[in-house]
mmCIF file of C-alpha atoms in Angstrom:
data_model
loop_
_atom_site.group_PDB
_atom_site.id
_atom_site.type_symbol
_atom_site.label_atom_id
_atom_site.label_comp_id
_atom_site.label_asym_id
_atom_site.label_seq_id
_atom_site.Cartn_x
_atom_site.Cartn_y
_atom_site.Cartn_z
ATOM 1 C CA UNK A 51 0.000 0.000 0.000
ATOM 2 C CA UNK A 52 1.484 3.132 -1.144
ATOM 3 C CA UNK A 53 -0.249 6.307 -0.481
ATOM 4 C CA UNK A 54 1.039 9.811 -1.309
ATOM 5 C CA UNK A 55 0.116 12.979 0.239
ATOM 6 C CA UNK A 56 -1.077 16.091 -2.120
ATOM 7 C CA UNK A 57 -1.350 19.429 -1.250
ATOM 8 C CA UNK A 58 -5.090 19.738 -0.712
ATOM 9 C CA UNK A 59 -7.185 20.631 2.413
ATOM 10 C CA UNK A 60 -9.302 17.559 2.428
ATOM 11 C CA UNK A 61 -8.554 15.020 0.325
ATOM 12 C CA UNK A 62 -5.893 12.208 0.084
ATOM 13 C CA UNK A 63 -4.951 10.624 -3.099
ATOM 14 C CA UNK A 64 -4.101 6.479 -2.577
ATOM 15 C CA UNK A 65 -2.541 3.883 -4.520
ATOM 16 C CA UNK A 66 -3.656 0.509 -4.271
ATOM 17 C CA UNK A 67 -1.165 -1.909 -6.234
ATOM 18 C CA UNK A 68 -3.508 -4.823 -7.226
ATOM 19 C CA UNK A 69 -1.808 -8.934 -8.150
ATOM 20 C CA UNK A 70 -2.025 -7.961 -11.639
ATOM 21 C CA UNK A 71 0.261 -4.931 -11.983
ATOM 22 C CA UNK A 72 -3.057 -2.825 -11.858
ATOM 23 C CA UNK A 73 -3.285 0.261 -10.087
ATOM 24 C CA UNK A 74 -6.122 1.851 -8.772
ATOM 25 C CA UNK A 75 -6.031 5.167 -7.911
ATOM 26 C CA UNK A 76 -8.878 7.284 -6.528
ATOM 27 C CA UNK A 77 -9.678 10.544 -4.244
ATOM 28 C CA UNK A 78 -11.250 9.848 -0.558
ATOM 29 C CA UNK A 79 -12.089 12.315 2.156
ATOM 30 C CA UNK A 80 -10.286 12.557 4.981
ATOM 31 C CA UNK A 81 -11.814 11.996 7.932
ATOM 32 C CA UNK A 82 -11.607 12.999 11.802
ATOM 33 C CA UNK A 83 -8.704 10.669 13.085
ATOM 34 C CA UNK A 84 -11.400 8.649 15.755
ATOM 35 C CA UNK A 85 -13.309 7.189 12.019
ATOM 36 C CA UNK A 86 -9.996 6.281 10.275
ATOM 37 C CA UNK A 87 -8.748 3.179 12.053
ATOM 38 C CA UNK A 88 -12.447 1.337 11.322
ATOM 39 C CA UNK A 89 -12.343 2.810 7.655
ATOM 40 C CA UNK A 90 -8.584 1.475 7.197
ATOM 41 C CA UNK A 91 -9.469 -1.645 8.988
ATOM 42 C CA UNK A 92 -12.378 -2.659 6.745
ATOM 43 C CA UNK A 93 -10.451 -1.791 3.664
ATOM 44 C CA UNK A 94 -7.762 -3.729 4.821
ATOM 45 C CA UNK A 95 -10.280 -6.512 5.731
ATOM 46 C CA UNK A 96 -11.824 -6.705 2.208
ATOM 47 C CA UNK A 97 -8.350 -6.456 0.562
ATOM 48 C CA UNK A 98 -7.091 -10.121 2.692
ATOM 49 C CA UNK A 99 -10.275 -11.087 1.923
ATOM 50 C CA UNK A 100 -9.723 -11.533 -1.897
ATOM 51 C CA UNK A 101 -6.208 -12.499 -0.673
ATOM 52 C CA UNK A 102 -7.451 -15.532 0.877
ATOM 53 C CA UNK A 103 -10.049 -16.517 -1.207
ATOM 54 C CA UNK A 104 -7.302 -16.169 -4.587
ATOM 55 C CA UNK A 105 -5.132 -18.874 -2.299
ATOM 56 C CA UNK A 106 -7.466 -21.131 -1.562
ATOM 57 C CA UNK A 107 -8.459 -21.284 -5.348
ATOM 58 C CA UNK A 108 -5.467 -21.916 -6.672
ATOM 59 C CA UNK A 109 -5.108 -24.886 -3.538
ATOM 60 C CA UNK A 110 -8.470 -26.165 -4.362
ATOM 61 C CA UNK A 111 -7.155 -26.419 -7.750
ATOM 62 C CA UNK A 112 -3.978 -28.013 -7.565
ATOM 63 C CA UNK A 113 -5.018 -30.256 -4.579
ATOM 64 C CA UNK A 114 -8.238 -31.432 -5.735
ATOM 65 C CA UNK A 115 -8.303 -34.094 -8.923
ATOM 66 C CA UNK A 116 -11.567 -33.842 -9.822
ATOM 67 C CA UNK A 117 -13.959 -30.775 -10.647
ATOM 68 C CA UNK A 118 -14.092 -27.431 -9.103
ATOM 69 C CA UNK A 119 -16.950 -27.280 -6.775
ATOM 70 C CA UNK A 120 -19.383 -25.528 -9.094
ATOM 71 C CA UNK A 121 -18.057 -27.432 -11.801
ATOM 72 C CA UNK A 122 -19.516 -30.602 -9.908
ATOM 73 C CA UNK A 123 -22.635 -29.144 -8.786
ATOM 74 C CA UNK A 124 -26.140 -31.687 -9.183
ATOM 75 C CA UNK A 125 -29.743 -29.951 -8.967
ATOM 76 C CA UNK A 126 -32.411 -32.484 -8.348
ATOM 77 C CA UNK A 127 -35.651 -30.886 -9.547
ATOM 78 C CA UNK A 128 -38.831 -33.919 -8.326
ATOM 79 C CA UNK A 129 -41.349 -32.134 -9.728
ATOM 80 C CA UNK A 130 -44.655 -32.769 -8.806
ATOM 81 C CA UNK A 131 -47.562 -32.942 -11.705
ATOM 82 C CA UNK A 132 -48.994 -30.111 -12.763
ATOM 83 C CA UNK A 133 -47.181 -27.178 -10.686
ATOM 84 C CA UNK A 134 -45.674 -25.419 -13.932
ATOM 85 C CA UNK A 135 -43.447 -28.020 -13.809
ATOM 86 C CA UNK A 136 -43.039 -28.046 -18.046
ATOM 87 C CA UNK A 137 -42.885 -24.783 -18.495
ATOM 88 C CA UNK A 138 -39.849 -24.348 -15.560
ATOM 89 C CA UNK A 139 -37.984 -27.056 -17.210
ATOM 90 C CA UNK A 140 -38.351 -25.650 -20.803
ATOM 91 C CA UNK A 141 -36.255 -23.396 -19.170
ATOM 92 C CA UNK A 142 -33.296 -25.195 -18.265
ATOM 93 C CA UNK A 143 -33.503 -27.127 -21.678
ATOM 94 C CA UNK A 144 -33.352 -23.599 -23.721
ATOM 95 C CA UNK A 145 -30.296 -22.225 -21.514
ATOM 96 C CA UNK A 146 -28.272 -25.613 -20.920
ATOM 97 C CA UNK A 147 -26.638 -24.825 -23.795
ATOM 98 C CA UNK A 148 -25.698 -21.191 -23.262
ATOM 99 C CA UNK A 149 -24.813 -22.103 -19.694
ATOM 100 C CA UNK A 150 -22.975 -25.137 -20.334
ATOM 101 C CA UNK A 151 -24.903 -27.288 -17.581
ATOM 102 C CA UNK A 152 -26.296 -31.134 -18.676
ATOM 103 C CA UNK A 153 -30.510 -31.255 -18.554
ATOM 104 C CA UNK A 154 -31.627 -35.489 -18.051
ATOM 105 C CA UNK A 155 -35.110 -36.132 -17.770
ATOM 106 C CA UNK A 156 -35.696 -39.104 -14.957
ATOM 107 C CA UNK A 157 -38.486 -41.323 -17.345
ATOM 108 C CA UNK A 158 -39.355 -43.982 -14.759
ATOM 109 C CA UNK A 159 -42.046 -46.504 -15.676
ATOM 110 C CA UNK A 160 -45.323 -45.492 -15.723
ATOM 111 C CA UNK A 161 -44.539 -42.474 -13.695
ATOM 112 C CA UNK A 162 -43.860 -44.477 -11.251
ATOM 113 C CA UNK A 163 -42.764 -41.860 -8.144
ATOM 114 C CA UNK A 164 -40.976 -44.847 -5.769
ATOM 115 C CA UNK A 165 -38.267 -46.516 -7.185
ATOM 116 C CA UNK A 166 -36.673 -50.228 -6.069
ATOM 117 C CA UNK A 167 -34.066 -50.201 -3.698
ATOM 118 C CA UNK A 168 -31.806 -51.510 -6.260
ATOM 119 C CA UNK A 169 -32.603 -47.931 -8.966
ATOM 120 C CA UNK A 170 -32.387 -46.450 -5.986
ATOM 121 C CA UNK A 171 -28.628 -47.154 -5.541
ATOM 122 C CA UNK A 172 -27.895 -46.963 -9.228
ATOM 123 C CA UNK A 173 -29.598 -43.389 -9.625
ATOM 124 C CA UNK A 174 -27.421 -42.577 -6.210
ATOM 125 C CA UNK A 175 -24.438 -44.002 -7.822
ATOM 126 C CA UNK A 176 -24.974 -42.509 -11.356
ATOM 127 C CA UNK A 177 -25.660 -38.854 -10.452
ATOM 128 C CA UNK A 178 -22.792 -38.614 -8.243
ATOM 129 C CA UNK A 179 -19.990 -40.261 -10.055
ATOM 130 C CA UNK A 180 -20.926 -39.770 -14.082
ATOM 131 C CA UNK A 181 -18.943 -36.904 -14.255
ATOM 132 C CA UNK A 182 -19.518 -36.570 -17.801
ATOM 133 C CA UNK A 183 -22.737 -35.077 -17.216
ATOM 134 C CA UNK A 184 -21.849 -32.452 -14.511
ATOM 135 C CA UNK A 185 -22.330 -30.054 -13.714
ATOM 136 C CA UNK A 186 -26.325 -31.321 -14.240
ATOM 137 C CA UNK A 187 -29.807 -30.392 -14.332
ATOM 138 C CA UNK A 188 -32.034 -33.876 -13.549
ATOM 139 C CA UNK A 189 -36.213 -33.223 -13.492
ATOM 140 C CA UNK A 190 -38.471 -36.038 -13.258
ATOM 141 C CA UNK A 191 -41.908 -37.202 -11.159
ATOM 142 C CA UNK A 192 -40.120 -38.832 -8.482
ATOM 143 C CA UNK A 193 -40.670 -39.071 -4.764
ATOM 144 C CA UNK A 194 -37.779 -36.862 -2.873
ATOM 145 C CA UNK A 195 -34.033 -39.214 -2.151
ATOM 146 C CA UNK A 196 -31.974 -38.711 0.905
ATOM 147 C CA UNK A 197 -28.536 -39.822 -0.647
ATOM 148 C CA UNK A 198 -27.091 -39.869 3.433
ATOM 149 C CA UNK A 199 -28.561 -42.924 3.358
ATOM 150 C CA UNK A 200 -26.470 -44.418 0.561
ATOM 151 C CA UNK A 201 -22.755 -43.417 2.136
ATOM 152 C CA UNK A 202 -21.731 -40.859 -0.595
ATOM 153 C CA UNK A 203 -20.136 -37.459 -0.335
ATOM 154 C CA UNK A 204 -21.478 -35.344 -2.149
ATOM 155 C CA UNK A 205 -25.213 -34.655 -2.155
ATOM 156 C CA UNK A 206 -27.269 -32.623 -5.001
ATOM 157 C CA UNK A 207 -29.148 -29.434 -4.805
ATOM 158 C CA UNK A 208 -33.224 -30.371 -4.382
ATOM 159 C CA UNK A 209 -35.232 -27.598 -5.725
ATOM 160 C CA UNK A 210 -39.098 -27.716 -6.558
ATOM 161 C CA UNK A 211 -42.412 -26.521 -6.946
ATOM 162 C CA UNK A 212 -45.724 -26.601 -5.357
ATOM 163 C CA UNK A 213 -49.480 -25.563 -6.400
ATOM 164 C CA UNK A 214 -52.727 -24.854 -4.263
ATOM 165 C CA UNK A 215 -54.069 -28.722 -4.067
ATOM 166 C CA UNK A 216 -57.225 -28.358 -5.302
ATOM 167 C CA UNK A 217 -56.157 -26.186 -8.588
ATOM 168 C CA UNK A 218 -53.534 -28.483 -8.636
ATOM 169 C CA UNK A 219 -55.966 -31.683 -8.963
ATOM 170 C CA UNK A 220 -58.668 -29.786 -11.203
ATOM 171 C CA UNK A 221 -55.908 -28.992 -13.870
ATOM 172 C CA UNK A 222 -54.484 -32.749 -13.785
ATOM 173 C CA UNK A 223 -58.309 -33.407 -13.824
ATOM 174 C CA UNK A 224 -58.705 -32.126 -17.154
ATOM 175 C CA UNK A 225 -55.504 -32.741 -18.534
ATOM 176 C CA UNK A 226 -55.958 -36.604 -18.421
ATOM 177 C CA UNK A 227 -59.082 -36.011 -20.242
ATOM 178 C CA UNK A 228 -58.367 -33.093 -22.859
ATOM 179 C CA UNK A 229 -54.140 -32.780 -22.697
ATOM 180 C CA UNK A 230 -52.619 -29.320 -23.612
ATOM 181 C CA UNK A 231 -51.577 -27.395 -25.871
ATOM 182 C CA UNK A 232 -47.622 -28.331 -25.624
ATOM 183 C CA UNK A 233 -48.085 -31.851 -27.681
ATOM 184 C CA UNK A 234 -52.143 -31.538 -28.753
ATOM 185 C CA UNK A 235 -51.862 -34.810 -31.117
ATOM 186 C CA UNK A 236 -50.895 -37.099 -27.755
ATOM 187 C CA UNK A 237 -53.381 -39.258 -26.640
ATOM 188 C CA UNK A 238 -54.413 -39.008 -23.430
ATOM 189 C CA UNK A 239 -55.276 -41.581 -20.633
ATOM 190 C CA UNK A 240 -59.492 -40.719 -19.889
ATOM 191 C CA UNK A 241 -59.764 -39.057 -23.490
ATOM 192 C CA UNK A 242 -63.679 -39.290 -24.434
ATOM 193 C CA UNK A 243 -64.416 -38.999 -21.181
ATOM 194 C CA UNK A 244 -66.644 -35.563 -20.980
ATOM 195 C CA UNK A 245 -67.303 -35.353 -17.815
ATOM 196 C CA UNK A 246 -66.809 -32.251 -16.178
ATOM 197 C CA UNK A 247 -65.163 -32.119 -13.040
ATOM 198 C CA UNK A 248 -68.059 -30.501 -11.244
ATOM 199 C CA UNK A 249 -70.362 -33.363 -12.212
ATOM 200 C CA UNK A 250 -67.023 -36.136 -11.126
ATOM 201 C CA UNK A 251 -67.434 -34.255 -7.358
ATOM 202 C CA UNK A 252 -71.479 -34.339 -7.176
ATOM 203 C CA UNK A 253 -71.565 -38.530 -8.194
ATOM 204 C CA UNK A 254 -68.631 -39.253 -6.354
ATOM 205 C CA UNK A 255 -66.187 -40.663 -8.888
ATOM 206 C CA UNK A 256 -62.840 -41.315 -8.009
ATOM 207 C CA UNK A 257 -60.981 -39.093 -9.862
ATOM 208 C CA UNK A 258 -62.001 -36.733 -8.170
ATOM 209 C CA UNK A 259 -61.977 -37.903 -4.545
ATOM 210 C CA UNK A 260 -59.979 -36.191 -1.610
ATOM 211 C CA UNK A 261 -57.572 -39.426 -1.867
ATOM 212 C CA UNK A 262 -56.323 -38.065 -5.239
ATOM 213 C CA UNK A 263 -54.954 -34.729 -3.185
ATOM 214 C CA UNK A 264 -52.491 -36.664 -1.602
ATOM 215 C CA UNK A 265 -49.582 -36.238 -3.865
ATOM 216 C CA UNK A 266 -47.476 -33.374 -2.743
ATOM 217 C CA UNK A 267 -46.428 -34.659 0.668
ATOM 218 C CA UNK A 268 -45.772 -37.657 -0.450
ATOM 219 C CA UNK A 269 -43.465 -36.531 -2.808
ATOM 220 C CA UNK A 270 -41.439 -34.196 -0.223
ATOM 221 C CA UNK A 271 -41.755 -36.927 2.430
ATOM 222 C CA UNK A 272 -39.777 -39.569 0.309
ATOM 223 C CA UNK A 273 -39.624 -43.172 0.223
ATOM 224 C CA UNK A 274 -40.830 -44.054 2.887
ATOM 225 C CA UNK A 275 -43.651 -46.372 3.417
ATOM 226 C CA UNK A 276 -45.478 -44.089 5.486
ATOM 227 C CA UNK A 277 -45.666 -40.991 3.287
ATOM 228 C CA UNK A 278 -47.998 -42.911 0.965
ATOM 229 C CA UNK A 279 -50.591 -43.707 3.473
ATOM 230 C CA UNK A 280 -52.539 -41.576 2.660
ATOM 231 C CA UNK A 281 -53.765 -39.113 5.295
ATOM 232 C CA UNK A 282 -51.359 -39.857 7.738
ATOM 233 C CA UNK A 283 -49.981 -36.990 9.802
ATOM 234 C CA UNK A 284 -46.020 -38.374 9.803
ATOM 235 C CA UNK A 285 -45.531 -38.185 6.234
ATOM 236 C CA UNK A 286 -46.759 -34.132 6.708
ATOM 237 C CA UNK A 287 -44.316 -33.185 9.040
ATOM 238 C CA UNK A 288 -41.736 -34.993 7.278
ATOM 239 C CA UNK A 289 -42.530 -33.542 4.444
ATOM 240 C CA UNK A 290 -42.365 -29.986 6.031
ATOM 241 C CA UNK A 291 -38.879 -31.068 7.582
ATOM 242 C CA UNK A 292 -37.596 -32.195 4.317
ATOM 243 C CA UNK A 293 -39.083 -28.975 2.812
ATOM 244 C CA UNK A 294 -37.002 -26.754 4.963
ATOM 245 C CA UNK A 295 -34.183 -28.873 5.323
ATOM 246 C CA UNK A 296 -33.112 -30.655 2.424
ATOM 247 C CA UNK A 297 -34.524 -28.225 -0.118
ATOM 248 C CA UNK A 298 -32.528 -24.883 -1.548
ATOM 249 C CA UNK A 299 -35.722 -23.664 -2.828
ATOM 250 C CA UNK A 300 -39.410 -24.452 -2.946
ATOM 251 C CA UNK A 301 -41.414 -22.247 -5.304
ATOM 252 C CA UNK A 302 -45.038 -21.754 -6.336
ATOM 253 C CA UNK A 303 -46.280 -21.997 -9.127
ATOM 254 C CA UNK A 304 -48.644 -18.687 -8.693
ATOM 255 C CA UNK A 305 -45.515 -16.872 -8.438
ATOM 256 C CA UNK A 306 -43.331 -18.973 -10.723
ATOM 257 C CA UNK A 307 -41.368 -15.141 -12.132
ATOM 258 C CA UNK A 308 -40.213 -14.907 -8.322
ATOM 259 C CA UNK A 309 -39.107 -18.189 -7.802
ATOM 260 C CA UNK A 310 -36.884 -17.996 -10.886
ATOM 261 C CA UNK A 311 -35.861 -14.973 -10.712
ATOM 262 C CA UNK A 312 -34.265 -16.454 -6.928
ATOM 263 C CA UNK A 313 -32.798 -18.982 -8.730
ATOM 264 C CA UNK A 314 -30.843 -17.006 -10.813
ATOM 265 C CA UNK A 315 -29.237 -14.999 -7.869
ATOM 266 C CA UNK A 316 -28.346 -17.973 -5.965
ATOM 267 C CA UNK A 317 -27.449 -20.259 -8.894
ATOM 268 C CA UNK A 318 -26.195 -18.014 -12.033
ATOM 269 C CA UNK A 319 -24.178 -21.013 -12.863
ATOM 270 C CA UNK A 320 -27.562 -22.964 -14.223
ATOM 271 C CA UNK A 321 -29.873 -19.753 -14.170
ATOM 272 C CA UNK A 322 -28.092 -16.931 -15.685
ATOM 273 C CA UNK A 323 -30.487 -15.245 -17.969
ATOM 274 C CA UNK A 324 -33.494 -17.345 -16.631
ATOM 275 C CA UNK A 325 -35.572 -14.209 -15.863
ATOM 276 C CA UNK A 326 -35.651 -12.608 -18.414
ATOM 277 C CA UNK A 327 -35.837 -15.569 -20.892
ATOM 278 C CA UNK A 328 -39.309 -16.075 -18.957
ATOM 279 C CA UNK A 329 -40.951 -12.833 -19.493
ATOM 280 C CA UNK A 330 -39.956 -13.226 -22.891
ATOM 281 C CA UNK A 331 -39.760 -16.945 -24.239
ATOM 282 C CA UNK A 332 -42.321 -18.579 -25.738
ATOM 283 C CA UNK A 333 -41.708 -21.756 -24.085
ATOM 284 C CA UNK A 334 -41.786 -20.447 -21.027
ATOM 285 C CA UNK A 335 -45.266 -19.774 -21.452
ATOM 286 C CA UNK A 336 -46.499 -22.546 -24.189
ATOM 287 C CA UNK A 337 -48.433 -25.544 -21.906
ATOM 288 C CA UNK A 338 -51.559 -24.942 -20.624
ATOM 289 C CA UNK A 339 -54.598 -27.564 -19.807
ATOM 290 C CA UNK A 340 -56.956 -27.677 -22.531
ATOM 291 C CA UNK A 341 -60.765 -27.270 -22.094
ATOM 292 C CA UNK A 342 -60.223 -26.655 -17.988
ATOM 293 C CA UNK A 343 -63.305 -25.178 -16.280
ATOM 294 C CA UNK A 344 -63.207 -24.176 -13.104
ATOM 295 C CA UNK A 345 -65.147 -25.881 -10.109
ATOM 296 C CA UNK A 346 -67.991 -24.071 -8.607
ATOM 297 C CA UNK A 347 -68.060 -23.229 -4.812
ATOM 298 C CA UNK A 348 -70.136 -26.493 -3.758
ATOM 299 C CA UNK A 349 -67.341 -28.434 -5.450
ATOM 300 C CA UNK A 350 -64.588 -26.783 -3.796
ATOM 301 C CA UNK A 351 -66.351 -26.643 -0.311
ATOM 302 C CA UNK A 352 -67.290 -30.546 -0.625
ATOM 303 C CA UNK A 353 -63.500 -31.274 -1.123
ATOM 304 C CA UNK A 354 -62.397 -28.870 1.849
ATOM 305 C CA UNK A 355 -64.735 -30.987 4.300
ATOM 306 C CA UNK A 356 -62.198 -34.003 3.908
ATOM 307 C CA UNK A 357 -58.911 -34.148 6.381
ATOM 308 C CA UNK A 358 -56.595 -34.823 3.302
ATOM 309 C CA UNK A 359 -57.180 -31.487 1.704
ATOM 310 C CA UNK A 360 -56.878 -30.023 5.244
ATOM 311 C CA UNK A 361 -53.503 -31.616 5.750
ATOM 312 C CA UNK A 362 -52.396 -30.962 1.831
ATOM 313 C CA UNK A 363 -53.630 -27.250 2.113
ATOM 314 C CA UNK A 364 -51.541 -27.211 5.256
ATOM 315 C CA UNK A 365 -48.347 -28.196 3.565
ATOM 316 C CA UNK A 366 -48.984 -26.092 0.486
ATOM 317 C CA UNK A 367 -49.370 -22.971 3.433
ATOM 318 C CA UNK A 368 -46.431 -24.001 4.992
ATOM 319 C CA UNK A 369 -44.532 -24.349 1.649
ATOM 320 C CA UNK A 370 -46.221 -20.680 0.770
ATOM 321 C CA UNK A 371 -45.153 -19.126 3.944
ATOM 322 C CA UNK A 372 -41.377 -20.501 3.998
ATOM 323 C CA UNK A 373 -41.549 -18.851 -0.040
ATOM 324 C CA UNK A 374 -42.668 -15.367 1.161
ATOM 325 C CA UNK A 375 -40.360 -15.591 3.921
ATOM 326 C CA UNK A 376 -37.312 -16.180 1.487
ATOM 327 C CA UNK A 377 -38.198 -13.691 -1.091
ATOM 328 C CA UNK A 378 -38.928 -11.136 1.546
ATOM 329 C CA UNK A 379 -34.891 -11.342 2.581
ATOM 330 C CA UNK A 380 -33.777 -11.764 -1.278
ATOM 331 C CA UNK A 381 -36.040 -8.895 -3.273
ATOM 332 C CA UNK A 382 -37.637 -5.370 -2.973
ATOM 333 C CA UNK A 383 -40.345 -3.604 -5.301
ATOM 334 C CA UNK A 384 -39.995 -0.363 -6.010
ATOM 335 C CA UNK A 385 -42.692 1.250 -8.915
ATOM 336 C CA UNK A 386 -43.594 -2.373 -9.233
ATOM 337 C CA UNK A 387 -40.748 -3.997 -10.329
ATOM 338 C CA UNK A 388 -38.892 -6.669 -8.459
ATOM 339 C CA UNK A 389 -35.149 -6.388 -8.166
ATOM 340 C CA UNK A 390 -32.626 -8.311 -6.201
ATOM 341 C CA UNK A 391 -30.760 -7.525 -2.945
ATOM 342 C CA UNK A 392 -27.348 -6.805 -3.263
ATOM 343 C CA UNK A 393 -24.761 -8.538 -1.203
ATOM 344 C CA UNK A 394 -25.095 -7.553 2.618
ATOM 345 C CA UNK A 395 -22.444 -8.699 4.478
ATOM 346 C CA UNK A 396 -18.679 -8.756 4.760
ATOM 347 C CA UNK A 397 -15.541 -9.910 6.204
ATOM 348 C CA UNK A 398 -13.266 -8.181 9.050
ATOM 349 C CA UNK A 399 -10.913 -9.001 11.617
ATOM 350 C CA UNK A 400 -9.154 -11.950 9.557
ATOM 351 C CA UNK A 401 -6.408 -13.143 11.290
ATOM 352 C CA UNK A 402 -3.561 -14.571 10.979
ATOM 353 C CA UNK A 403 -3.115 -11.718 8.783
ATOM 354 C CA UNK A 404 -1.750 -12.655 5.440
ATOM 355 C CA UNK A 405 1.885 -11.188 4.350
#
């Protein structure tokens, strides 16, 4: 650190000679001499800062045979039916290539959300060691995976999505029946069945009973045999725990802009360019549930009466809540546009000090 006096009143003129033969040179105001030690102190604090951090890249680096850290990074998107889930991944797929990140779509058979204990270990063993395909982007309708439980080291990055459970069950309602408008010409499971889902609630069929609600907590509760009793209070509070704990992010899909626009910020790596690529790509925007009409009140209320939409509704709250509660610490809105937070925090007081 070089710094040279001038001739002026209130102003100091100071060098900084950067790594790079760079100098930086720029006017600051003194100040009275009680300020200057905390002023020099954080300056000096961010300067060992990017010290420290240049070292331990180039350790990381020359230590570590495999990938850098980012370089190795798995995101595990389960994504529950009909949450916006195709139009989110549409995303990944159109930037994979700009980003330079692998997309794999987990096909199991017949949507099968549980897998064997035996794919278990060979999807455990796959997305950790095919390094070929990292960093990677996996999506598929499969029931949450604690890889602790399987002895490896590194584990991925869970992210998903989550709808009100009702709209949520009226949309896969009709889109069993009708399809959408992202492959019209694809034959559908009930297609020719007319039958509107008001008139499925008033005779009773089944599917439109409560039991068909029960699909989100399972899928955040896991494989275990108890999240797919249905109604049963353990698989919701697992589900909640695994929410909070094992998730980076859970969105919703009536605020789908936000929850991508979080994902950029934290993970630029995948999601650089994801915001804007919504409010602007066609994909983004393209599937939609043919011929969906929504229920009246009587249907809605009939379906509230039952314990599994009260226990689904509560996880969907909970899920809600914990969303607002992130976004409320990452964004602000100002003339009603969103923008991020900048970065709030620093270091000081690193010691041993570096030479």
């Amino acid at each position: 650190l070089l710094a040279l006096h001038l001739q002026m009143d209130r102003w100091i003129c100071i060098v900084f000679v950067m790594y790079f033969g760079i100098a930086e040179i720029f006017l600051v105001p003194q100040v009275p001499q009680e300020i200057k030690p905390y002023k020099s102190e954080r300056t000096m604090a961010r300067h060992e800062v990017r010290e420290v951090e240049q070292r331990q890249t180039r350790d990381s680096l020359r230590d570590s045979p495999g990938l850098p850290e980012i370089e190795d990074l798995i995101i595990i998107y389960n994504r529950v039916p009909k949450t916006a889930s195709t139009s989110f991944t549409n995303i990944a797929y159109d930037l994979c290539g700009k980003n330079r990140f692998h997309v794999l779509h987990i096909n199991t058979t017949k949507n099968n959300p549980v897998m064997s204990l035996q794919d278990q270990m060979r999807f455990v063993r796959n997305v950790t060691s095919w390094r070929e395909m990292k960093p990677g982007f996996y999506h598929g309708h499969v029931a949450y995976l604690d890889f602790t439980k399987f002895g490896v080291k590194g584990k991925p990055v869970y992210i998903n999505i989550v709808r009100d459970p009702i709209e949520r069950l009226v949309s896969y309602y009709y889109f069993l029946r009708f399809g959408d408008d992202y492959r019209p010409g694809l034959r559908r499971r009930k297609q020719g069945d007319k039958k509107t889902f008001d008139e499925c609630v008033s005779s009773g069929g089944s599917d439109c009973a409560p039991e068909k609600l029960w699909l989100q907590i399972p899928f955040f509760c896991g494989h275990y045999s108890e999240c797919w009793n249905v109604g049963s209070r353990w698989a919701l509070e697992q589900a909640k725990y695994n929410l909070v704990n094992e998730y980076l992010l859970v969105g919703v899909t009536e605020e789908l802009e936000d929850f991508i626009m979080m994902l950029e910020a934290a993970l630029p790596r995948f999601f650089r360019g994801a915001t804007e690529l919504y409010r602007t790509g066609k994909k983004s925007h393209l599937r939609k549930t043919s011929e969906k009409k929504p229920p009246t009140k009587e249907s809605i209320s009939k379906l509230q009466q039952s314990n599994i939409w009260k226990m689904e509704n509560e996880f969907y709250e909970f899920a809600l809540e914990q969303f607002q509660f992130v976004r409320a610490h990452s964004v602000r809105e100002k003339d009603g546009e969103l923008y991020l937070l900048a970065q709030n925090f620093f270091y000081e007081k690193i010691y041993p000090k570096v030479n």
